[in-house]
XYZ file of N, CA and C in Angstrom:
789
model
N 121.077 99.284 122.516
C 121.982 99.266 121.367
C 121.862 100.584 120.616
N 122.986 101.132 120.204
C 122.973 102.399 119.483
C 122.420 102.207 118.087
N 122.024 103.350 117.454
C 121.514 103.259 116.088
C 122.575 102.696 115.146
N 123.834 103.085 115.360
C 124.906 102.597 114.494
C 125.039 101.086 114.604
N 125.002 100.558 115.841
C 125.116 99.125 116.022
C 123.912 98.396 115.453
N 122.744 99.026 115.588
C 121.563 98.401 115.007
C 121.704 98.293 113.500
N 122.208 99.347 112.885
C 122.370 99.333 111.434
C 123.344 98.243 111.017
N 124.434 98.079 111.769
C 125.426 97.084 111.400
C 124.918 95.669 111.629
N 123.853 95.536 112.463
C 123.320 94.219 112.760
C 122.352 93.722 111.699
N 122.013 94.570 110.741
C 121.025 94.195 109.741
C 121.583 93.112 108.819
N 120.831 92.028 108.666
C 121.186 90.989 107.701
C 120.485 91.318 106.391
N 121.196 91.278 105.268
C 120.608 91.691 103.985
C 119.353 90.907 103.632
N 118.396 91.599 103.038
C 117.185 90.942 102.539
C 117.101 91.004 101.023
N 117.968 91.810 100.413
C 117.936 91.942 98.967
C 116.953 92.963 98.456
N 116.307 93.692 99.364
C 115.364 94.722 98.972
C 115.385 95.844 100.010
N 115.250 97.103 99.583
C 115.202 98.206 100.544
C 113.902 98.233 101.338
N 112.916 97.455 100.933
C 111.606 97.476 101.576
C 111.566 96.719 102.892
N 112.508 95.829 103.123
C 112.459 94.984 104.311
C 113.798 94.982 105.031
N 113.734 95.010 106.375
C 114.947 94.917 107.177
C 114.852 93.701 108.090
N 115.960 92.998 108.183
C 116.076 91.820 109.046
C 117.180 92.099 110.057
N 116.815 92.251 111.321
C 117.790 92.576 112.362
C 118.427 91.339 112.974
N 117.730 90.219 112.963
C 118.225 88.992 113.582
C 117.895 87.811 112.677
N 118.751 86.820 112.706
C 118.469 85.584 111.988
C 117.656 84.650 112.887
N 117.026 83.685 112.276
C 116.204 82.729 113.004
C 116.436 81.352 112.405
N 116.046 80.291 113.106
C 116.214 78.939 112.550
C 115.501 78.804 111.201
N 116.059 78.020 110.285
C 115.482 77.895 108.936
C 114.030 77.449 108.940
N 113.641 76.667 109.954
C 112.275 76.162 109.981
C 111.298 77.105 110.685
N 111.799 78.228 111.175
C 110.943 79.160 111.909
C 109.973 79.868 110.973
N 108.759 80.144 111.440
C 107.833 80.931 110.627
C 108.319 82.363 110.510
N 107.669 83.130 109.686
C 108.092 84.505 109.430
C 107.020 85.477 109.928
N 107.462 86.619 110.461
C 106.558 87.684 110.888
C 106.903 88.944 110.117
N 105.920 89.502 109.394
C 106.085 90.753 108.671
C 105.502 91.880 109.529
N 106.299 92.913 109.771
C 105.903 93.997 110.666
C 105.773 95.305 109.888
N 104.664 96.015 110.123
C 104.379 97.282 109.454
C 104.350 98.410 110.486
N 105.309 99.336 110.435
C 105.386 100.411 111.428
C 104.260 101.435 111.318
N 104.185 102.262 112.330
C 103.197 103.325 112.458
C 103.576 104.539 111.613
N 102.667 105.502 111.552
C 102.935 106.753 110.840
C 104.122 107.464 111.481
N 105.061 107.885 110.644
C 106.266 108.531 111.149
C 107.296 107.561 111.679
N 106.960 106.280 111.709
C 107.866 105.278 112.257
C 108.838 104.738 111.224
N 109.783 103.959 111.706
C 110.755 103.322 110.825
C 111.030 101.919 111.332
N 111.773 101.168 110.544
C 112.006 99.765 110.877
C 112.727 99.597 112.209
N 113.673 100.485 112.519
C 114.477 100.324 113.730
C 113.656 100.383 115.011
N 112.488 101.011 114.948
C 111.633 101.090 116.126
C 111.290 99.698 116.648
N 111.248 98.719 115.722
C 110.832 97.371 116.102
C 112.011 96.421 116.312
N 113.200 96.992 116.489
C 114.366 96.172 116.829
C 114.115 95.334 118.076
N 113.557 95.898 119.165
C 113.309 95.066 120.358
C 112.342 93.908 120.099
N 111.368 94.127 119.231
C 110.444 93.049 118.892
C 111.195 91.929 118.172
N 112.048 92.317 117.234
C 112.831 91.332 116.503
C 113.728 90.535 117.439
N 114.364 91.233 118.373
C 115.266 90.556 119.309
C 114.513 89.538 120.162
N 113.323 89.922 120.632
C 112.549 89.035 121.496
C 111.981 87.840 120.738
N 111.672 88.037 119.458
C 111.028 86.984 118.678
C 112.007 86.105 117.905
N 113.272 86.547 117.818
C 114.246 85.855 116.970
C 114.349 84.348 117.229
N 114.257 83.878 118.463
C 114.334 82.417 118.645
C 113.142 81.667 118.072
N 112.054 82.400 117.814
C 110.807 81.749 117.412
C 110.369 82.070 115.989
N 110.819 83.186 115.459
C 110.366 83.619 114.139
C 111.409 84.500 113.481
N 111.416 84.495 112.162
C 112.221 85.456 111.422
C 111.376 86.714 111.231
N 111.840 87.801 111.793
C 111.092 89.058 111.747
C 111.625 89.921 110.613
N 110.750 90.320 109.719
C 111.082 91.248 108.648
C 110.232 92.496 108.848
N 110.891 93.646 108.999
C 110.187 94.900 109.255
C 110.197 95.741 107.989
N 109.019 96.218 107.611
C 108.910 97.045 106.416
C 109.556 98.406 106.658
N 110.358 98.840 105.699
C 110.958 100.174 105.746
C 110.307 101.017 104.652
N 109.520 102.004 105.055
C 108.855 102.863 104.091
C 109.857 103.829 103.455
N 109.596 104.271 102.237
C 110.470 105.282 101.618
C 110.455 106.580 102.426
N 111.567 107.321 102.350
C 111.632 108.635 102.974
C 112.164 108.659 104.382
N 112.732 107.539 104.866
C 113.280 107.524 106.222
C 114.492 106.606 106.308
N 115.358 106.937 107.281
C 116.603 106.204 107.520
C 117.358 106.030 106.208
N 117.742 104.811 105.846
C 118.568 104.631 104.651
C 117.800 104.922 103.360
N 116.479 105.111 103.445
C 115.668 105.466 102.277
C 115.265 106.942 102.319
N 116.032 107.725 103.075
C 115.691 109.135 103.305
C 115.551 109.917 101.995
N 116.374 109.615 101.012
C 116.362 110.379 99.768
C 115.241 110.004 98.809
N 114.464 108.984 99.131
C 113.385 108.553 98.248
C 112.094 109.308 98.562
N 111.275 109.573 97.571
C 110.006 110.260 97.833
C 109.061 109.387 98.650
N 108.341 110.017 99.561
C 107.363 109.293 100.365
C 106.146 108.939 99.511
N 105.404 107.962 99.956
C 104.183 107.546 99.275
C 103.005 107.995 100.132
N 102.111 108.782 99.554
C 101.038 109.395 100.332
C 99.687 108.720 100.145
N 99.696 107.486 99.687
C 98.470 106.698 99.545
C 98.713 105.316 100.130
N 97.883 104.908 101.095
C 98.041 103.577 101.671
C 97.768 102.493 100.639
N 96.843 102.740 99.735
C 96.556 101.733 98.707
C 97.741 101.574 97.757
N 98.360 102.681 97.371
C 99.546 102.589 96.512
C 100.685 101.911 97.255
N 100.861 102.275 98.520
C 101.921 101.663 99.319
C 101.685 100.163 99.460
N 100.436 99.770 99.674
C 100.114 98.345 99.779
C 100.414 97.620 98.473
N 100.120 98.251 97.347
C 100.425 97.647 96.042
C 101.924 97.418 95.882
N 102.706 98.426 96.246
C 104.162 98.336 96.094
C 104.752 97.253 96.994
N 104.300 97.216 98.239
C 104.836 96.231 99.183
C 104.424 94.819 98.779
N 103.176 94.656 98.375
C 102.708 93.337 97.948
C 103.512 92.834 96.754
N 103.749 93.700 95.796
C 104.535 93.306 94.625
C 105.939 92.874 95.026
N 106.532 93.595 95.976
C 107.886 93.253 96.425
C 107.895 91.908 97.146
N 106.891 91.657 97.967
C 106.813 90.384 98.684
C 106.625 89.223 97.718
N 105.803 89.398 96.721
C 105.559 88.331 95.751
C 106.758 88.115 94.837
N 107.526 89.181 94.605
C 108.678 89.096 93.716
C 109.857 88.396 94.393
N 110.013 88.602 95.684
C 111.135 88.018 96.413
C 110.765 86.689 97.052
N 111.736 86.079 97.720
C 111.509 84.783 98.382
C 111.138 85.013 99.842
N 110.061 85.753 100.061
C 109.663 86.113 101.421
C 108.427 85.371 101.902
N 107.794 84.638 101.000
C 106.570 83.930 101.346
C 106.765 82.431 101.179
N 108.017 81.982 101.366
C 108.349 80.581 101.148
C 108.193 79.743 102.404
N 107.610 80.323 103.428
C 107.339 79.602 104.673
C 106.089 80.223 105.300
N 105.435 79.564 106.219
C 104.251 80.160 106.852
C 104.607 81.512 107.475
N 103.684 82.477 107.337
C 103.973 83.814 107.852
C 102.719 84.448 108.443
N 102.945 85.339 109.384
C 101.884 86.163 109.937
C 102.262 87.626 109.711
N 101.277 88.506 109.888
C 101.479 89.932 109.642
C 101.045 90.715 110.870
N 101.847 91.710 111.243
C 101.536 92.570 112.380
C 101.753 94.029 111.988
N 100.799 94.877 112.348
C 100.949 96.307 112.095
C 100.507 97.115 113.295
N 101.120 98.276 113.455
C 100.714 99.190 114.532
C 100.248 100.512 113.935
N 99.095 100.996 114.377
C 98.536 102.278 113.963
C 98.349 102.296 112.442
N 98.940 103.256 111.736
C 98.851 103.254 110.283
C 99.247 101.900 109.720
N 100.239 101.281 110.335
C 100.710 99.980 109.879
C 99.642 98.906 109.927
N 98.634 99.064 110.796
C 97.547 98.082 110.861
C 96.698 98.125 109.603
N 96.319 99.330 109.184
C 95.543 99.468 107.952
C 96.333 98.941 106.766
N 97.619 99.276 106.731
C 98.471 98.830 105.632
C 98.648 97.310 105.663
N 98.835 96.754 106.862
C 98.975 95.304 106.996
C 97.721 94.592 106.494
N 96.562 95.133 106.817
C 95.300 94.544 106.356
C 95.214 94.586 104.833
N 95.543 95.734 104.241
C 95.458 95.857 102.787
C 96.425 94.893 102.099
N 97.619 94.750 102.645
C 98.587 93.811 102.068
C 98.099 92.378 102.249
N 97.537 92.072 103.415
C 97.011 90.723 103.668
C 95.931 90.369 102.642
N 95.040 91.330 102.359
C 93.985 91.090 101.367
C 94.573 90.857 99.981
N 95.571 91.634 99.620
C 96.198 91.476 98.302
C 96.920 90.136 98.193
N 97.607 89.743 99.264
C 98.291 88.450 99.246
C 97.280 87.311 99.195
N 96.182 87.461 99.908
C 95.108 86.455 99.840
C 94.600 86.314 98.404
N 94.373 87.445 97.757
C 93.873 87.419 96.383
C 94.887 86.819 95.415
N 96.174 86.898 95.787
C 97.233 86.332 94.950
C 97.509 84.869 95.298
N 96.725 84.306 96.199
C 96.901 82.920 96.575
C 97.962 82.668 97.610
N 98.429 83.732 98.307
C 99.461 83.589 99.340
C 98.984 84.231 100.646
N 97.925 83.728 101.233
C 97.349 84.368 102.422
C 98.228 84.196 103.656
N 98.179 85.156 104.574
C 98.907 85.005 105.836
C 98.219 83.977 106.725
N 98.977 83.404 107.655
C 98.393 82.468 108.613
C 97.560 83.209 109.650
N 97.896 84.469 109.911
C 97.158 85.278 110.880
C 97.528 86.737 110.677
N 96.649 87.610 111.175
C 96.887 89.054 111.134
C 96.696 89.609 112.530
N 97.661 90.404 112.999
C 97.544 91.097 114.282
C 97.619 92.590 114.017
N 96.666 93.332 114.556
C 96.590 94.773 114.336
C 96.592 95.476 115.681
N 97.201 96.651 115.719
C 97.413 97.338 116.990
C 97.144 98.823 116.851
N 96.421 99.390 117.827
C 96.247 100.836 117.890
C 95.537 101.441 116.700
N 94.562 100.705 116.139
C 93.896 101.210 114.934
C 92.468 100.681 114.875
N 91.542 101.556 114.549
C 90.166 101.127 114.337
C 90.062 100.307 113.065
N 88.978 99.531 112.945
C 88.800 98.663 111.796
C 88.687 99.478 110.508
N 89.091 98.904 109.382
C 89.023 99.632 108.107
C 87.631 100.154 107.782
N 86.589 99.414 108.185
C 85.220 99.808 107.873
C 84.693 100.912 108.778
N 85.472 101.319 109.772
C 85.087 102.414 110.667
C 85.853 103.658 110.225
N 85.190 104.633 109.619
C 85.893 105.809 109.096
C 86.740 106.499 110.160
N 87.899 106.995 109.732
C 88.812 107.700 110.640
C 89.178 109.045 110.026
N 88.201 109.980 109.981
C 88.497 111.273 109.361
C 89.546 112.045 110.140
N 90.276 112.875 109.447
C 91.297 113.684 110.100
C 91.805 114.749 109.161
N 92.288 115.840 109.739
C 92.790 116.943 108.918
C 94.113 117.481 109.427
N 94.778 116.716 110.295
C 96.054 117.179 110.834
C 97.066 117.353 109.708
N 96.970 116.522 108.674
C 97.933 116.624 107.570
C 97.817 117.949 106.831
N 96.696 118.646 106.996
C 96.502 119.944 106.349
C 96.922 121.110 107.241
N 97.213 120.829 108.495
C 97.510 121.878 109.470
C 98.971 122.308 109.396
N 99.315 123.328 110.174
C 100.693 123.813 110.204
C 101.572 122.867 111.015
N 102.880 123.116 110.972
C 103.820 122.224 111.642
C 103.568 122.148 113.142
N 103.199 123.268 113.758
C 102.988 123.281 115.197
C 101.853 122.330 115.588
N 100.792 122.314 114.792
C 99.665 121.422 115.071
C 100.064 119.971 114.878
N 100.846 119.714 113.835
C 101.317 118.361 113.582
C 102.200 117.868 114.722
N 103.097 118.710 115.167
C 103.996 118.339 116.264
C 103.208 118.104 117.546
N 102.190 118.934 117.793
C 101.363 118.762 118.984
C 100.649 117.416 118.961
N 100.196 117.004 117.782
C 99.524 115.714 117.668
C 100.507 114.578 117.907
N 101.713 114.720 117.410
C 102.733 113.701 117.654
C 103.020 113.571 119.141
N 103.073 114.697 119.842
C 103.315 114.667 121.284
C 102.150 114.024 122.026
N 100.932 114.285 121.530
C 99.749 113.687 122.145
C 99.805 112.171 122.081
N 100.221 111.650 120.932
C 100.238 110.204 120.735
C 101.442 109.551 121.394
N 102.559 110.289 121.518
C 103.787 109.695 122.017
C 104.456 108.876 120.929
N 105.450 108.098 121.301
C 106.110 107.233 120.332
C 107.293 107.854 119.630
N 107.425 109.186 119.699
C 108.565 109.873 119.099
C 109.411 110.466 120.201
N 110.711 110.245 120.142
C 111.629 110.781 121.136
C 111.443 112.294 121.245
N 111.096 112.781 122.427
C 110.843 114.212 122.602
C 112.079 115.048 122.303
N 113.261 114.445 122.419
C 114.484 115.185 122.089
C 114.511 115.522 120.603
N 113.940 114.665 119.781
C 113.876 114.947 118.351
C 112.878 116.071 118.081
N 111.763 116.061 118.798
C 110.746 117.078 118.586
C 111.203 118.457 119.038
N 112.190 118.493 119.933
C 112.698 119.765 120.444
C 113.990 120.192 119.763
N 114.431 119.425 118.780
C 115.675 119.719 118.073
C 115.324 120.188 116.663
N 115.487 121.464 116.355
C 115.017 122.004 115.064
C 115.545 121.266 113.842
N 116.831 120.920 113.820
C 117.389 120.268 112.634
C 116.845 118.853 112.464
N 116.772 118.098 113.567
C 116.222 116.750 113.487
C 114.750 116.789 113.113
N 114.048 117.748 113.674
C 112.622 117.896 113.391
C 112.382 118.193 111.916
N 113.201 119.074 111.363
C 113.073 119.415 109.947
C 113.315 118.200 109.057
N 114.167 117.291 109.534
C 114.491 116.099 108.747
C 113.353 115.076 108.747
N 112.639 114.955 109.881
C 111.624 113.899 109.974
C 110.213 114.362 109.601
N 109.953 115.669 109.680
C 108.590 116.145 109.463
C 108.014 115.806 108.084
N 108.791 115.891 106.996
C 108.198 115.543 105.695
C 107.636 114.126 105.656
N 108.373 113.160 106.213
C 107.883 111.779 106.221
C 106.673 111.640 107.129
N 106.710 112.332 108.274
C 105.573 112.271 109.194
C 104.319 112.841 108.536
N 104.447 114.002 107.909
C 103.285 114.615 107.266
C 102.770 113.719 106.129
N 103.671 113.134 105.388
C 103.270 112.228 104.312
C 102.472 111.051 104.862
N 102.915 110.510 105.981
C 102.197 109.386 106.584
C 100.831 109.827 107.104
N 100.747 111.037 107.637
C 99.449 111.564 108.084
C 98.508 111.704 106.886
N 99.036 112.150 105.754
C 98.210 112.230 104.545
C 97.668 110.840 104.204
N 98.571 109.865 104.171
C 98.179 108.505 103.812
C 97.139 107.951 104.779
N 97.341 108.213 106.064
C 96.441 107.674 107.086
C 95.085 108.357 107.065
N 95.090 109.683 106.992
C 93.837 110.426 107.117
C 93.008 110.425 105.840
N 93.608 110.066 104.721
C 92.853 109.991 103.464
C 92.516 108.546 103.088
N 92.942 107.594 103.907
C 92.666 106.189 103.616
C 91.174 105.895 103.732
N 90.646 105.172 102.768
C 89.262 104.732 102.793
C 89.191 103.255 102.423
N 88.428 102.524 103.180
C 88.209 101.102 102.916
C 87.397 100.943 101.636
N 87.838 100.065 100.749
C 87.186 99.911 99.451
C 86.351 98.642 99.341
N 86.107 97.988 100.470
C 85.181 96.864 100.465
C 85.785 95.507 100.192
N 87.044 95.321 100.527
C 87.665 94.012 100.322
C 86.910 92.935 101.086
N 86.838 91.753 100.501
C 86.187 90.631 101.161
C 86.925 90.282 102.452
N 86.213 89.791 103.471
C 86.874 89.432 104.736
C 87.961 88.380 104.522
N 88.979 88.468 105.343
C 89.996 87.427 105.374
C 89.392 86.174 105.989
N 90.097 85.045 105.884
C 89.613 83.848 106.566
C 90.612 83.353 107.611
N 91.616 84.174 107.904
C 92.604 83.813 108.912
C 92.226 84.435 110.258
N 92.827 83.975 111.359
C 92.595 84.613 112.649
C 93.064 86.070 112.628
N 92.310 86.930 113.286
C 92.674 88.334 113.437
C 92.675 88.681 114.919
N 93.758 89.298 115.378
C 93.882 89.759 116.757
C 94.020 91.269 116.752
N 93.196 91.950 117.544
C 93.277 93.406 117.674
C 93.773 93.758 119.064
N 94.780 94.615 119.128
C 95.393 95.042 120.384
C 95.247 96.557 120.513
N 94.846 97.035 121.686
C 94.688 98.480 121.887
C 95.125 98.871 123.296
N 95.387 100.172 123.461
C 95.579 100.745 124.781
C 94.240 101.291 125.270
N 93.967 101.172 126.554
C 92.626 101.518 127.038
C 92.348 103.018 127.098
N 93.384 103.845 126.937
C 93.159 105.292 126.885
C 93.745 105.886 125.600
N 93.755 105.086 124.557
C 94.250 105.539 123.255
C 93.264 106.568 122.681
N 93.726 107.789 122.376
C 92.806 108.790 121.822
C 92.386 108.498 120.386
N 93.008 107.531 119.733
C 92.717 107.240 118.337
C 91.741 106.076 118.138
N 91.592 105.207 119.128
C 90.731 104.037 118.945
C 90.183 103.593 120.291
N 88.888 103.238 120.306
C 88.299 102.680 121.519
C 87.912 101.222 121.253
N 87.402 100.558 122.272
C 87.113 99.129 122.158
C 86.084 98.807 121.068
N 84.950 99.526 120.965
C 84.004 99.202 119.890
C 84.605 99.371 118.492
N 85.446 100.395 118.304
C 86.069 100.601 116.999
C 87.056 99.485 116.679
N 87.749 98.988 117.697
C 88.667 97.872 117.490
C 87.909 96.562 117.333
N 86.800 96.420 118.060
C 85.973 95.223 117.952
C 85.467 95.023 116.530
N 85.312 96.121 115.787
C 84.807 96.040 114.418
C 85.755 95.301 113.480
N 86.998 95.074 113.915
C 87.893 94.238 113.109
C 87.309 92.838 112.930
N 86.425 92.435 113.842
C 85.784 91.126 113.751
C 85.070 90.941 112.399
N 84.589 92.046 111.849
C 83.847 91.982 110.590
C 84.743 91.758 109.368
N 86.066 91.789 109.586
C 86.988 91.675 108.458
C 87.661 90.310 108.374
N 87.071 89.342 109.083
C 87.549 87.973 108.938
C 86.401 87.009 109.210
N 86.441 85.878 108.532
C 85.514 84.799 108.835
C 86.153 83.816 109.797
N 87.404 84.069 110.156
C 88.121 83.212 111.086
C 87.976 83.695 112.518
N 88.727 83.102 113.432
C 88.659 83.505 114.834
C 89.102 84.955 115.024
N 88.541 85.606 116.038
C 88.893 86.986 116.355
C 89.031 87.122 117.861
N 90.029 87.912 118.276
C 90.121 88.246 119.685
C 90.599 89.686 119.834
N 90.116 90.329 120.883
C 90.477 91.707 121.196
C 91.143 91.723 122.558
N 92.339 92.349 122.629
C 93.058 92.490 123.893
C 93.290 93.958 124.166
N 92.972 94.384 125.390
C 93.176 95.769 125.799
C 94.243 95.819 126.882
N 95.151 96.793 126.758
C 96.225 96.988 127.715
C 96.101 98.379 128.328
N 96.645 98.557 129.497
C 96.660 99.890 130.095
C 97.626 100.775 129.318
N 97.182 101.991 128.998
C 98.067 102.911 128.296
C 97.419 103.546 127.086
N 98.191 104.387 126.422
C 97.707 105.146 125.284
C 98.060 104.508 123.953
N 98.330 105.373 122.976
C 98.536 104.888 121.618
C 99.771 103.994 121.507
N 100.774 104.258 122.320
C 101.985 103.436 122.293
C 102.091 102.589 123.556
N 100.957 102.018 123.957
C 100.886 101.087 125.086
C 101.871 99.936 124.919
N 102.208 99.582 123.669
C 103.014 98.395 123.401
C 104.446 98.521 123.917
N 104.901 99.733 124.204
C 106.263 99.892 124.731
C 106.364 99.339 126.150
N 105.540 99.807 127.107
C 105.643 99.235 128.456
C 105.121 97.801 128.543
N 104.336 97.368 127.559
C 103.772 96.020 127.589
C 104.421 95.126 126.540
N 105.701 95.368 126.273
C 106.386 94.632 125.213
C 106.255 93.123 125.389
N 106.513 92.614 126.590
C 106.490 91.167 126.805
C 105.107 90.585 126.529
N 104.058 91.303 126.945
C 102.693 90.806 126.729
C 102.326 90.847 125.251
N 102.766 91.890 124.553
C 102.494 91.977 123.120
C 103.236 90.865 122.381
N 104.476 90.610 122.775
C 105.232 89.512 122.172
C 104.497 88.191 122.376
N 103.936 87.995 123.567
C 103.192 86.761 123.846
C 101.989 86.631 122.913
N 101.310 87.744 122.640
C 100.180 87.712 121.715
C 100.639 87.346 120.304
N 101.761 87.916 119.886
C 102.277 87.607 118.552
C 102.724 86.145 118.457
N 103.314 85.637 119.515
C 103.731 84.234 119.522
C 102.528 83.311 119.394
N 101.415 83.701 120.014
C 100.211 82.877 119.944
C 99.671 82.798 118.522
N 99.957 83.824 117.717
C 99.459 83.858 116.337
C 100.393 83.189 115.347
N 101.619 82.892 115.761
C 102.569 82.298 114.823
C 102.166 80.875 114.464
N 102.274 80.499 113.193
C 102.011 79.104 112.824
C 103.091 78.204 113.394
N 102.795 76.927 113.455
C 103.774 75.977 113.953
C 104.991 75.962 113.037
N 106.158 75.716 113.652
C 107.374 75.630 112.841
C 107.226 74.523 111.806
N 107.745 74.815 110.649
C 107.695 73.820 109.585
C 108.897 74.036 108.676
N 109.338 73.022 108.008
C 110.464 73.179 107.093
C 110.092 74.144 105.992
N 111.018 75.037 105.667
C 110.770 75.997 104.587
C 110.583 75.266 103.270
N 109.648 75.775 102.482
C 109.416 75.178 101.176
C 109.652 76.198 100.098
N 110.087 75.752 98.973
C 110.382 76.670 97.872
C 109.101 77.174 97.258
């Protein structure tokens, strides 16, 4: 589907923070998706399409990209988590059982939002994290301080960005500010000691991901008192693209049972 058709397929959510690409049965649980650094909501259109019969998928749209291009980016994951949590609590988005899924930077952000929602009395039924070491395992980095060439090289190393965009000067100039902002947020993020969640946590990784290895992902176990499982797939940081069906199966396993929506 073209980008234009994807945009026209969006069902309104009443907030610029969330995009809904497909409708789902009223009794279906909800899945909140947090994209990676430099990513946008449309990247997860295929996930929404695959999950639509089973869950209502809402994908977070960060400021500074796509229809929010003119808005300033947020360079702190903690500030971003505060803003997203406030929006979720303000709207009617937690009126049914929900789970949370994040990839890469989105995993850290998903965890921070999950903790805030737990503290507000609206905990998720489960958390799934992908391509990211546990919050308690430091992830130092200085790519956000480097020149554009170094930043672009790192993006190519990780994959996930259309190489045609990276080789197109005008498109590159348009996306680099948001990418650099996300690198700032990711590389300066520090865990502040939030109490463990009590919901199930699933960690998903690629077996040759340069950003996270199995022991670093296993450390997510320390951030919940509930069940934990670690799944490794063949591939790098964006292993989830060739393994879409298997990742969808993991997310389906974490979804709560269908139940009538409650106010």
